[in-house]
Coordinates of C-alpha atoms (C1' of nucleotides) in Angstrom, one line a residue:
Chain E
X1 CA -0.5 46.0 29.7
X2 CA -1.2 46.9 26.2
X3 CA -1.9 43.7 24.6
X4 CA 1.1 41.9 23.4
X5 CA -0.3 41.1 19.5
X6 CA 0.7 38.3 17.8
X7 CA 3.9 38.0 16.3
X8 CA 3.7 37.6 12.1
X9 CA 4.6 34.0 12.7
X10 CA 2.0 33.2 15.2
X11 CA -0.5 35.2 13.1
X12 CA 0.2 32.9 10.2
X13 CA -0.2 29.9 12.4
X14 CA -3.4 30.8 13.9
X15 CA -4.9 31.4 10.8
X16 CA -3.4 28.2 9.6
X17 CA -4.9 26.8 12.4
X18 CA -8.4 28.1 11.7
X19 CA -8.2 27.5 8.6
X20 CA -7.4 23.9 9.0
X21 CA -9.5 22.8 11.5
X22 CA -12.3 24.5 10.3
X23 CA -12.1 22.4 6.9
X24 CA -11.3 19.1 8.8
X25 CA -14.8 19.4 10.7
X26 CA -16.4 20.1 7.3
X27 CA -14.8 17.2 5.8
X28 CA -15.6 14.6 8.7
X29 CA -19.1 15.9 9.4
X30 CA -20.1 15.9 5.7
X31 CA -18.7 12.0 5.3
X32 CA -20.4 10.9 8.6
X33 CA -23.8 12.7 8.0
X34 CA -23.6 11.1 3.7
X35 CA -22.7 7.8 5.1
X36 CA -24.4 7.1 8.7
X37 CA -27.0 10.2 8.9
X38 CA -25.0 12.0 12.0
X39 CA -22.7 14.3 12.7
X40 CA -19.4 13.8 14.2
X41 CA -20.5 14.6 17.8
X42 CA -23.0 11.5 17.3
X43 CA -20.5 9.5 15.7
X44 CA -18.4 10.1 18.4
X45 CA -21.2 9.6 21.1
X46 CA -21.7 6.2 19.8
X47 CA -17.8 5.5 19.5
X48 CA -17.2 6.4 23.3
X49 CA -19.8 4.3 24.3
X50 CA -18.5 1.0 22.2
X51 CA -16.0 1.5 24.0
X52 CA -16.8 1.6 27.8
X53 CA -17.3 -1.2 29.8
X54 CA -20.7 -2.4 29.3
X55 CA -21.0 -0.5 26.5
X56 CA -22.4 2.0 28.9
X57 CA -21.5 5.7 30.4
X58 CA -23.3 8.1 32.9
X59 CA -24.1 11.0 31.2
X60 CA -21.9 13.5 32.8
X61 CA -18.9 11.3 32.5
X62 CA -19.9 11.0 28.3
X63 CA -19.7 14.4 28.9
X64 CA -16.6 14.5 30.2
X65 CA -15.1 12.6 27.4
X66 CA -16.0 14.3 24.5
X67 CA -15.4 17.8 26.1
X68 CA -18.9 19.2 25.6
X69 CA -21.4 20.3 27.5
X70 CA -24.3 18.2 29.2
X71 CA -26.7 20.2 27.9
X72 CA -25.4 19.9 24.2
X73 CA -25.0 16.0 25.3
X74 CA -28.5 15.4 26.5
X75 CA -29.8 16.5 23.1
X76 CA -27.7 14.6 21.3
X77 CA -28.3 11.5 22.9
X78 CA -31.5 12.2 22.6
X79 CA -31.6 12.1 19.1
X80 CA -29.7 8.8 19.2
X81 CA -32.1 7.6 21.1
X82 CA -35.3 8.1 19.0
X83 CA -32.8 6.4 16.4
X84 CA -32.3 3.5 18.1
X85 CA -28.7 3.8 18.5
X86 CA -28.8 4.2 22.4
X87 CA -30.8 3.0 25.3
X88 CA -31.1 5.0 28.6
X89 CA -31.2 3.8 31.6
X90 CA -31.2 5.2 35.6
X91 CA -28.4 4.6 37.0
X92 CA -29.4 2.6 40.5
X93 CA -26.7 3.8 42.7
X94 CA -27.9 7.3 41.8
X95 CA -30.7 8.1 41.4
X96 CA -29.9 11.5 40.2
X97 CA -27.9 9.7 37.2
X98 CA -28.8 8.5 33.8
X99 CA -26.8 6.1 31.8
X100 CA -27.0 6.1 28.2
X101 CA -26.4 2.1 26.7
X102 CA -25.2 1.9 23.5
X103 CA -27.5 -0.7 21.5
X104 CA -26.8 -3.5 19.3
X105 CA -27.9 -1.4 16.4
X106 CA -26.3 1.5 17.6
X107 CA -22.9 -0.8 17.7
X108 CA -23.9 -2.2 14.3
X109 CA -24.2 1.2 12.6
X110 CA -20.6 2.3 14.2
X111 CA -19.3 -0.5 12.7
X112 CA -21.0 0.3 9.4
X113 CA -19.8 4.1 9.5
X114 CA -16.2 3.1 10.9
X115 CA -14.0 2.4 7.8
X116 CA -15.6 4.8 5.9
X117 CA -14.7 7.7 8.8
X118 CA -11.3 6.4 9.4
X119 CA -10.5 6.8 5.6
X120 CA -11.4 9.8 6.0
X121 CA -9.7 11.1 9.0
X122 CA -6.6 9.7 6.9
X123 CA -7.5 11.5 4.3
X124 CA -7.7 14.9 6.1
X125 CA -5.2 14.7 8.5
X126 CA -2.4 11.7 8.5
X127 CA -2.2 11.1 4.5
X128 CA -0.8 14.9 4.5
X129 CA 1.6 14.5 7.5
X130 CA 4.8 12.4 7.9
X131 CA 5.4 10.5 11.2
X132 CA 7.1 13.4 12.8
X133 CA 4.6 15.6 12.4
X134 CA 1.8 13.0 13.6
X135 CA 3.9 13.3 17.1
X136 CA 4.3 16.6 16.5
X137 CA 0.5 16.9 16.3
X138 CA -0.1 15.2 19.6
X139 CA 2.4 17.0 21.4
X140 CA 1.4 20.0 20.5
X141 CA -2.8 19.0 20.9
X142 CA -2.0 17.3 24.3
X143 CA -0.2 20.9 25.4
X144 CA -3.3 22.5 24.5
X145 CA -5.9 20.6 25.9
X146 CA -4.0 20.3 29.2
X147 CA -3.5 23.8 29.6
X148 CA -7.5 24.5 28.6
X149 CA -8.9 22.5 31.7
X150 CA -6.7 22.7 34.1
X151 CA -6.7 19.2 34.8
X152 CA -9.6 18.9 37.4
X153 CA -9.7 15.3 36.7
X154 CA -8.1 12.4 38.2
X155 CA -10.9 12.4 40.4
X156 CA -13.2 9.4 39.3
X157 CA -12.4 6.1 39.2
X158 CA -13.1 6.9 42.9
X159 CA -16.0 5.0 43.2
X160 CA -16.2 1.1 42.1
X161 CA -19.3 1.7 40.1
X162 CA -17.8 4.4 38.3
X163 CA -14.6 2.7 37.5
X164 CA -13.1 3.7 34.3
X165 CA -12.1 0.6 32.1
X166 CA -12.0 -0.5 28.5
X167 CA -12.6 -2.8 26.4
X168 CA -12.4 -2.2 23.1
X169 CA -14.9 -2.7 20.7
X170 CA -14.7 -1.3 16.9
X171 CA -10.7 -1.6 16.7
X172 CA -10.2 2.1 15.6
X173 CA -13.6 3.5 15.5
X174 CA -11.4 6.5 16.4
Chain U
X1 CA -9.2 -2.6 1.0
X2 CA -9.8 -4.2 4.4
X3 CA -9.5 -0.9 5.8
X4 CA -6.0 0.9 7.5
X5 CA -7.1 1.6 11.0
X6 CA -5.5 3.9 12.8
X7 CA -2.4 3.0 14.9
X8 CA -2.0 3.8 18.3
X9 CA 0.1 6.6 17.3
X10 CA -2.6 8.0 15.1
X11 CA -5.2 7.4 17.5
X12 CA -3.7 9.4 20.0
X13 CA -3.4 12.3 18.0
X14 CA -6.5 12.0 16.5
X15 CA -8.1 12.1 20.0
X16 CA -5.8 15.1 21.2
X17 CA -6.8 16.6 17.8
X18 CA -10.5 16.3 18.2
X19 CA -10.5 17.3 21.9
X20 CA -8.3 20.2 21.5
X21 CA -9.6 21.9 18.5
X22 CA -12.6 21.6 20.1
X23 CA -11.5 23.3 23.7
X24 CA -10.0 25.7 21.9
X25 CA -13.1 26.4 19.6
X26 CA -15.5 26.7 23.0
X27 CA -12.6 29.2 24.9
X28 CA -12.7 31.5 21.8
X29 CA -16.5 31.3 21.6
X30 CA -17.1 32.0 25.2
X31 CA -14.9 35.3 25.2
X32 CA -15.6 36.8 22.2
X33 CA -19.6 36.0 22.6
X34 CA -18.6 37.3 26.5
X35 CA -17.1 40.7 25.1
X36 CA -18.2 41.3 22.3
X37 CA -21.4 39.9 22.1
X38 CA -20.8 37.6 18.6
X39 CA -19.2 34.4 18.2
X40 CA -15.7 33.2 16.5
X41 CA -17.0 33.2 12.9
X42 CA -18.5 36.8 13.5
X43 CA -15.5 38.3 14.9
X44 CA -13.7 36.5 11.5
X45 CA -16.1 38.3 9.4
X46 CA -15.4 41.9 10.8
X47 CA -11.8 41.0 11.0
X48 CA -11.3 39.6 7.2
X49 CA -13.3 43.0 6.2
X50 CA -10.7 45.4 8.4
X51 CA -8.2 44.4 6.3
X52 CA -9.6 44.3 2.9
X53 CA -9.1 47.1 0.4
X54 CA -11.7 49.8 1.4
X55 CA -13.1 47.2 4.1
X56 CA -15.1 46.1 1.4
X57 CA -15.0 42.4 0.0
X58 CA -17.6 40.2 -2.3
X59 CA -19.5 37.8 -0.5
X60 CA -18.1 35.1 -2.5
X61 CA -14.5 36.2 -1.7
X62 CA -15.5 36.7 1.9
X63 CA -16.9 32.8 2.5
X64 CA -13.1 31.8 0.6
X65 CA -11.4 33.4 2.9
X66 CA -13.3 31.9 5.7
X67 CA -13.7 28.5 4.4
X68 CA -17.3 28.8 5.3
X69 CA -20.3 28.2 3.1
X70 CA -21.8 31.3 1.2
X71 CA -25.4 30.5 3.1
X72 CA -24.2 30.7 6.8
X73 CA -22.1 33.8 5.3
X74 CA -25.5 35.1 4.5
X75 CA -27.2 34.5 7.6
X76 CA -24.1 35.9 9.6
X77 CA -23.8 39.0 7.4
X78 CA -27.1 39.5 8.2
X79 CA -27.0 39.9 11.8
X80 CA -24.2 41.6 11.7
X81 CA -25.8 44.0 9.2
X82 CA -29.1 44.4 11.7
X83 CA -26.5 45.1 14.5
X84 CA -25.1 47.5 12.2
X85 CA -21.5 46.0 12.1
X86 CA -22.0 46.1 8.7
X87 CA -23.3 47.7 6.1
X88 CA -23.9 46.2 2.4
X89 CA -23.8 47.6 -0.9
X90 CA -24.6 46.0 -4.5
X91 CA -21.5 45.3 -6.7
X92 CA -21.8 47.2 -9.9
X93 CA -20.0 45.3 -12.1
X94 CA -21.6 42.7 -11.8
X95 CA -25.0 42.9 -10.5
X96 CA -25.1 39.7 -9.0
X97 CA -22.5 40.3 -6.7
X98 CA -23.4 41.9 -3.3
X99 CA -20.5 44.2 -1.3
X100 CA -20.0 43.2 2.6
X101 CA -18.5 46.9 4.1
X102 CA -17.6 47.3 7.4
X103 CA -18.9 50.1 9.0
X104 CA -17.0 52.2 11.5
X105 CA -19.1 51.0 14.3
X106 CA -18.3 47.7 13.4
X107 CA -14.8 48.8 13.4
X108 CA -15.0 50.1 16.7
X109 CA -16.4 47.0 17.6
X110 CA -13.8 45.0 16.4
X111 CA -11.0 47.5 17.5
X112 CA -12.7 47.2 21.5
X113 CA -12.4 43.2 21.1
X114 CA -9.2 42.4 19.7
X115 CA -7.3 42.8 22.8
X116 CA -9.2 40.4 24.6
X117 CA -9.3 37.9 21.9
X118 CA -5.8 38.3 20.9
X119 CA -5.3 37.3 24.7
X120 CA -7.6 34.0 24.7
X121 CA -5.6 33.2 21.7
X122 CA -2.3 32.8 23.6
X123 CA -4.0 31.7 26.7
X124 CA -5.4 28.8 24.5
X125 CA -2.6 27.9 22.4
X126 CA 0.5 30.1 22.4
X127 CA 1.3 30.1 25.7
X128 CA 1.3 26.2 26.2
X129 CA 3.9 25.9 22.9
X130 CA 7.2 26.3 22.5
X131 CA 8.3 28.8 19.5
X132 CA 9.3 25.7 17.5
X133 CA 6.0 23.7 18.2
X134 CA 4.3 27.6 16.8
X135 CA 6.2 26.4 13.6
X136 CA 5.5 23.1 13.5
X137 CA 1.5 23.7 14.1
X138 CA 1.5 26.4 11.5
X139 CA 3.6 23.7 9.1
X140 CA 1.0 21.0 9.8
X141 CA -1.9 22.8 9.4
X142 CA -1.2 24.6 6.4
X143 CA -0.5 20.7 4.7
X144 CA -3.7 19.7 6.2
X145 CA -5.6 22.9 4.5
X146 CA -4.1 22.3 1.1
X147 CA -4.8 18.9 1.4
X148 CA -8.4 19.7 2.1
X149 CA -9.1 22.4 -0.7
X150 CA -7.4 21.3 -3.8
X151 CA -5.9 24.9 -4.5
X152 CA -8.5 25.3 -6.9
X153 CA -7.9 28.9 -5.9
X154 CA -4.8 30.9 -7.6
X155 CA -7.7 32.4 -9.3
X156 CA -8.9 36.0 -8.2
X157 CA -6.2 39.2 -8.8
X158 CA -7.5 38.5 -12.6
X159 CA -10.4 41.0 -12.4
X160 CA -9.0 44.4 -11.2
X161 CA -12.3 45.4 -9.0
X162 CA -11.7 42.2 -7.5
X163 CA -7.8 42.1 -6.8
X164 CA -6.9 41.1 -3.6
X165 CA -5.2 43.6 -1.6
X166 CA -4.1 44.4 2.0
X167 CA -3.9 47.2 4.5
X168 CA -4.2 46.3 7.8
X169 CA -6.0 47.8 9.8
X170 CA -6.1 46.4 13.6
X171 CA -3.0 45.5 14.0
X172 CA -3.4 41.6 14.6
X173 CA -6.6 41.4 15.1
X174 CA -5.8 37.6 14.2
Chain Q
dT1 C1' -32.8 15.9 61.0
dA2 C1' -34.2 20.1 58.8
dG3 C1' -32.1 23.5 55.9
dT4 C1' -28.6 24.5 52.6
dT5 C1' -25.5 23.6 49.1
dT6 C1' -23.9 20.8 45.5
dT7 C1' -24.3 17.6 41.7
dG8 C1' -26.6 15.3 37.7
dT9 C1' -29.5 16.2 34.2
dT10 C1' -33.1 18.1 31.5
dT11 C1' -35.8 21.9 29.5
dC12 C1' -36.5 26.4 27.3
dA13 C1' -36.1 29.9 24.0
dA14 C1' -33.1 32.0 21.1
dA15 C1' -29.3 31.7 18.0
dC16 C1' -26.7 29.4 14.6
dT17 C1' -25.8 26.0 10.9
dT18 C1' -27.0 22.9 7.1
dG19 C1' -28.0 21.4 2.4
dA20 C1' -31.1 21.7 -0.9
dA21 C1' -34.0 24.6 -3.7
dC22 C1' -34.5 28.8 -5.9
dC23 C1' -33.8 33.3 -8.4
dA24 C1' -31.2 36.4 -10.9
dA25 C1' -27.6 38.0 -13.8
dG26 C1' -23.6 36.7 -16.5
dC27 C1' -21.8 33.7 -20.3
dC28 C1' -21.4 30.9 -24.3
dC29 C1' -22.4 29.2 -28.6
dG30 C1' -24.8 28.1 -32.7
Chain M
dC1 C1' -30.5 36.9 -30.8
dG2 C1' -32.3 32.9 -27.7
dG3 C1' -31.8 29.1 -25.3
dG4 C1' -28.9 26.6 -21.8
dC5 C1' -25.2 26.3 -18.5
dT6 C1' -22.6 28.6 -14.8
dT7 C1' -22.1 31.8 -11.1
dG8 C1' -23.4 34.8 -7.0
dG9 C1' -26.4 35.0 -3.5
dT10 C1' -30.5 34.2 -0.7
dT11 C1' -34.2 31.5 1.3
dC12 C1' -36.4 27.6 3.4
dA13 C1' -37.2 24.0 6.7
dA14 C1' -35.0 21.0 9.6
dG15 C1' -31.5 20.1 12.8
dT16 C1' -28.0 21.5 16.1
dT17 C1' -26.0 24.3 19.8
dT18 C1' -26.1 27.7 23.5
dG19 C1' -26.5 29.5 28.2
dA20 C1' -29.5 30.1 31.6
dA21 C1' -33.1 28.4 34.4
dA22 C1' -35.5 24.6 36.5
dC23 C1' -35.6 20.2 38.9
dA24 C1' -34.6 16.6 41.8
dA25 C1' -31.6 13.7 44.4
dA26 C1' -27.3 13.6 47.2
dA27 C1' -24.2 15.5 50.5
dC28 C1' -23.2 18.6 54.0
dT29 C1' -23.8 21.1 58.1
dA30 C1' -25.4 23.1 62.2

DNA sequence: TAGTTTTGTTTCAAACTTGAACCAAGCCCG
DNA sequence: CGGGCTTGGTTCAAGTTTGAAACAAAACTA
């Protein structure tokens, strides 16, 4: 099989897409870290957590969420946590578990940096894009993403005190 | 300016955005730092420098192309310059400048690990999309990069010993 | 139930990235 | 010419990310 190179049109679209998404992570990091003093991860630790029942998440399921790794998670929640932003707690039914608690100043903060982000995010991304292309967009991201991780999911909400839920807290925090 | 949240629509691709680009970004790290020993933005490096006139481009011009900052081009140069990927020579016409020049081990390099990153590159994206989802992802993203940079380029191919020029070298080394 | 494997999470050291500060070398203009 | 501003690049310190190794509690299994 000798390597089946990429076509001059999927060439120019990869590069497109590097390009691009390389400059949107600029853009949103740079905001987040001038306005609220974090970087998106953080921003988006904090948004997940708003958002969870209880304003609370076991690590490995936070984890799960925002598609990183535990390790790269525990660090940043650290951080959070020396800031204030979140609370840890064990997680009783297992002991082995830790549950990171998003706190009132951590929620107050996200609510701070919120319209500020979103106008961003607008900026980069939907302001340049017509509706189509918006579906287009998630089509296309939702292909991707599916086909990354094979979909070992749909496990959880298993187990009552790991029930998935939501109740949403910043309206768009994104 | 009460703020324009996102709408559901938006939110979704947002989130499909953010976790996809990111999957993507991880898959392509994880190979190429697997195979080749260097991750995405390294590989970029060598790559831009293949194709560039005598495999020789400015640092400036280099961080352009690669949307990165010209300190972590620095850094990165650097370690590919101790791993002898490449090589680096002082412009003289303006002694300022400073020559990034790929080196035919780094060529080598870059020739052994295009085939498997070319491959990760369809497994990733090309191979979940359909040939007219390939256009519109190349269509959206290159609006999202203009968007994001102005075009405060245009400049450059004014200088001779600075035109821009191109003669590929691995094929689609992407 | 002891031993083994798996799961949840942290820790370590090394690598990478960041933004600001810094140093030259070009440029510009009176 | 002699500042003063801009441009090209590097350096610094601090912060972030990485993957592998280490732990400990839970789940199996014989």
């Amino acid at each position: 099989m000798t390597t089946r190179w990429l076509t001059p049109k999927e060439q120019r679209a990869w590069r497109a897409y590097v390009a691009a998404t390389s400059l949107v992570e600029d853009a949103i990091d740079r905001q987040l870290q001038q306005d609220a003093g974090m970087p998106h991860l953080y921003y988006s630790v904090l948004a997940m957590l708003s958002e969870a029942p209880e304003r609370r998440l076991r690590m490995t399921d936070l984890a799960e969420v925002l598609k990183i790794t535990r390790s790269r998670l525990t660090y940043a929640v650290a951080r959070l946590e020396k800031d204030g932003m979140v609370r840890r707690e064990a997680c009783q039914y297992d002991k082995r578990g830790s549950l990171a608690i998003l706190t009132d100043e951590g929620m107050a903060t996200l609510e701070r940096a919120a319209p500020g982000h979103v106008d961003t995010v607008r900026a980069s991304l939907f302001d340049q894009l017509s509706e189509e292309q918006v579906e287009q967009l998630e089509a296309i991201c939702s292909e991707i993403a599916r086909g990354l991780q094979g979909d070992e999911r749909a496990a959880a909400d298993e187990v009552p005190w790991r029930r998935r839920a939501s109740q949403p807290s910043v309206s768009g925090c994104t």
